[in-house]
PDB file of C-alpha atoms and ligand atoms in Angstrom:
ATOM      1  CA  MET S   1      -0.299  26.860 -11.845  1.00  0.00           C
ATOM      2  CA  CYS S   2      -2.870  26.801  -8.993  1.00  0.00           C
ATOM      3  CA  ASN S   3      -4.823  23.908 -10.573  1.00  0.00           C
ATOM      4  CA  ASN S   4      -8.074  25.902 -10.625  1.00  0.00           C
ATOM      5  CA  LYS S   5     -10.181  25.411 -13.742  1.00  0.00           C
ATOM      6  CA  THR S   6     -11.989  28.742 -13.358  1.00  0.00           C
ATOM      7  CA  TYR S   7     -11.614  31.930 -11.361  1.00  0.00           C
ATOM      8  CA  ARG S   8     -14.796  33.654 -10.145  1.00  0.00           C
ATOM      9  CA  GLY S   9     -16.648  32.334 -13.157  1.00  0.00           C
ATOM     10  CA  PHE S  10     -13.992  33.285 -15.676  1.00  0.00           C
ATOM     11  CA  PRO S  11     -12.745  30.400 -17.854  1.00  0.00           C
ATOM     12  CA  LEU S  12      -9.088  29.554 -18.304  1.00  0.00           C
ATOM     13  CA  GLU S  13      -7.032  32.005 -20.332  1.00  0.00           C
ATOM     14  CA  THR S  14      -4.244  31.370 -22.816  1.00  0.00           C
ATOM     15  CA  HIS S  15      -0.915  32.815 -21.772  1.00  0.00           C
ATOM     16  CA  GLU S  16       1.885  33.685 -24.182  1.00  0.00           C
ATOM     17  CA  ILE S  17       5.287  33.053 -22.629  1.00  0.00           C
ATOM     18  CA  GLU S  18       7.024  35.218 -25.217  1.00  0.00           C
ATOM     19  CA  ARG S  19       5.042  38.309 -26.091  1.00  0.00           C
ATOM     20  CA  ARG S  20       4.018  38.873 -29.661  1.00  0.00           C
ATOM     21  CA  SER S  21       5.880  42.169 -29.727  1.00  0.00           C
ATOM     22  CA  GLN S  22       9.105  40.317 -28.944  1.00  0.00           C
ATOM     23  CA  ALA S  23       8.648  37.691 -31.645  1.00  0.00           C
ATOM     24  CA  PRO S  24       6.843  39.284 -34.540  1.00  0.00           C
ATOM     25  CA  LYS S  25       7.732  36.765 -37.227  1.00  0.00           C
ATOM     26  CA  ARG S  26       7.391  33.351 -35.640  1.00  0.00           C
ATOM     27  CA  TRP S  27       5.188  34.093 -32.709  1.00  0.00           C
ATOM     28  CA  MET S  28       2.439  31.516 -33.164  1.00  0.00           C
ATOM     29  CA  HIS S  29       3.895  28.232 -31.983  1.00  0.00           C
ATOM     30  CA  ILE S  30       2.367  25.803 -29.523  1.00  0.00           C
ATOM     31  CA  CYS S  31       5.555  25.812 -27.434  1.00  0.00           C
ATOM     32  CA  ASN S  32       4.752  29.418 -26.487  1.00  0.00           C
ATOM     33  CA  TYR S  33       1.376  28.870 -24.833  1.00  0.00           C
ATOM     34  CA  PHE S  34      -0.183  27.502 -21.719  1.00  0.00           C
ATOM     35  CA  ARG S  35      -3.589  27.726 -20.100  1.00  0.00           C
ATOM     36  CA  THR S  36      -3.979  29.371 -16.743  1.00  0.00           C
ATOM     37  CA  CYS S  37      -6.731  30.788 -14.564  1.00  0.00           C
ATOM     38  CA  LYS S  38      -7.427  34.498 -14.807  1.00  0.00           C
ATOM     39  CA  LYS S  39      -5.974  35.213 -11.360  1.00  0.00           C
ATOM     40  CA  CYS S  40      -2.626  33.532 -12.059  1.00  0.00           C
ATOM     41  CA  HIS S  41      -2.547  35.189 -15.454  1.00  0.00           C
ATOM     42  CA  MET S  42      -3.110  38.656 -14.021  1.00  0.00           C
ATOM     43  CA  ASP S  43      -1.224  38.429 -10.750  1.00  0.00           C
ATOM     44  CA  ASP S  44       1.650  36.022 -11.160  1.00  0.00           C
ATOM     45  CA  LEU S  45       2.776  35.778 -14.746  1.00  0.00           C
ATOM     46  CA  ALA S  46       3.572  39.378 -15.588  1.00  0.00           C
ATOM     47  CA  ALA S  47       6.810  39.446 -13.612  1.00  0.00           C
ATOM     48  CA  MET S  48       7.667  35.738 -13.711  1.00  0.00           C
ATOM     49  CA  PRO S  49      11.025  34.802 -15.252  1.00  0.00           C
ATOM     50  CA  HIS S  50      10.810  32.966 -18.564  1.00  0.00           C
ATOM     51  CA  ALA S  51      12.658  29.955 -17.137  1.00  0.00           C
ATOM     52  CA  GLN S  52      10.005  29.582 -14.439  1.00  0.00           C
ATOM     53  CA  GLN S  53       7.180  29.849 -16.983  1.00  0.00           C
ATOM     54  CA  LEU S  54       8.910  27.235 -19.129  1.00  0.00           C
ATOM     55  CA  ALA S  55       9.170  24.940 -16.096  1.00  0.00           C
ATOM     56  CA  TYR S  56       5.364  25.045 -15.819  1.00  0.00           C
ATOM     57  CA  LYS S  57       5.107  24.352 -19.551  1.00  0.00           C
ATOM     58  CA  GLN S  58       7.486  21.409 -19.347  1.00  0.00           C
ATOM     59  CA  LYS S  59       5.688  19.927 -16.335  1.00  0.00           C
ATOM     60  CA  HIS S  60       2.104  20.266 -17.532  1.00  0.00           C
ATOM     61  CA  ASP S  61       2.467  20.078 -21.327  1.00  0.00           C
ATOM     62  CA  PRO S  62       5.609  18.022 -21.942  1.00  0.00           C
ATOM     63  CA  ASP S  63       4.572  16.989 -25.471  1.00  0.00           C
ATOM     64  CA  ASN S  64       4.614  20.631 -26.554  1.00  0.00           C
ATOM     65  CA  TYR S  65       7.585  21.807 -24.526  1.00  0.00           C
ATOM     66  CA  ASP S  66      10.438  22.708 -26.886  1.00  0.00           C
ATOM     67  CA  LEU S  67      13.093  25.069 -25.535  1.00  0.00           C
ATOM     68  CA  ASP S  68      14.937  25.340 -28.850  1.00  0.00           C
ATOM     69  CA  ALA S  69      11.763  26.237 -30.765  1.00  0.00           C
ATOM     70  CA  TRP S  70      10.789  28.676 -28.032  1.00  0.00           C
ATOM     71  CA  LEU S  71      14.179  30.441 -28.115  1.00  0.00           C
ATOM     72  CA  ARG S  72      13.886  30.764 -31.891  1.00  0.00           C
ATOM     73  CA  LEU S  73      10.562  32.614 -31.667  1.00  0.00           C
ATOM     74  CA  ARG S  74      12.471  35.746 -30.729  1.00  0.00           C
ATOM     75  CA  ASP S  75      15.865  34.768 -32.098  1.00  0.00           C
ATOM     76  CA  PRO S  76      15.363  32.716 -35.285  1.00  0.00           C
ATOM     77  CA  ASP S  77      19.097  32.300 -35.934  1.00  0.00           C
ATOM     78  CA  LEU S  78      19.747  31.411 -32.282  1.00  0.00           C
ATOM     79  CA  LYS S  79      22.419  34.067 -31.802  1.00  0.00           C
ATOM     80  CA  ALA S  80      21.841  33.911 -28.030  1.00  0.00           C
ATOM     81  CA  PRO S  81      21.337  30.183 -27.382  1.00  0.00           C
ATOM     82  CA  HIS S  82      21.795  30.564 -23.623  1.00  0.00           C
ATOM     83  CA  ARG S  83      19.209  33.316 -23.064  1.00  0.00           C
ATOM     84  CA  VAL S  84      17.268  30.653 -21.178  1.00  0.00           C
ATOM     85  CA  THR S  85      18.986  27.320 -20.553  1.00  0.00           C
ATOM     86  CA  GLN S  86      17.555  23.879 -19.845  1.00  0.00           C
ATOM     87  CA  GLY S  87      19.537  23.999 -16.597  1.00  0.00           C
ATOM     88  CA  GLU S  88      17.600  27.099 -15.500  1.00  0.00           C
ATOM     89  CA  VAL S  89      14.296  25.437 -16.402  1.00  0.00           C
ATOM     90  CA  ASP S  90      15.324  22.305 -14.482  1.00  0.00           C
ATOM     91  CA  GLU S  91      16.266  24.420 -11.472  1.00  0.00           C
ATOM     92  CA  TRP S  92      12.791  25.962 -11.443  1.00  0.00           C
ATOM     93  CA  THR S  93      11.263  22.505 -11.868  1.00  0.00           C
ATOM     94  CA  ARG S  94      13.065  21.361  -8.718  1.00  0.00           C
ATOM     95  CA  LYS S  95      11.897  24.433  -6.780  1.00  0.00           C
ATOM     96  CA  LEU S  96       8.295  24.161  -7.933  1.00  0.00           C
ATOM     97  CA  PHE S  97       7.577  20.463  -8.096  1.00  0.00           C
ATOM     98  CA  CYS S  98      10.039  18.521  -5.916  1.00  0.00           C
TER      99      CYS S  98
HETATM  100 ZN1   ZN U   1      -4.579  30.093 -11.022  1.00  0.00          ZN
END
C-alpha cells in the first residue's frame, strides 16, 4: 500500500481480507491475502472497506485476484453475490491508482 518493504525493522506481514472468523470453512485461499508493512497493517487496514482492500489486491496481485472465490469464502453458495461488486472494486481502483 505504501510500497515500503519493512517498517522500523519489521518485515512485511500477511493480511487476511476476510477474517477467519467470518469464513471458517473455506478461509485459506490465496485470493484472501496480501502482504503489507506492519504500519499499514495496524493503522490502515482495520477499518478499510473490503472493496478498497480488493482494489489493492487486484492492482498488485492480479494473478490471484478472484472476486467470486473471495465472496464464496464467507458465502459458499453465493446467496449475496453483490456484497462486494466488481464495480465497487473498480471505483476504488480509479480513486487509488488513476
Ligand atoms: Zn505500509
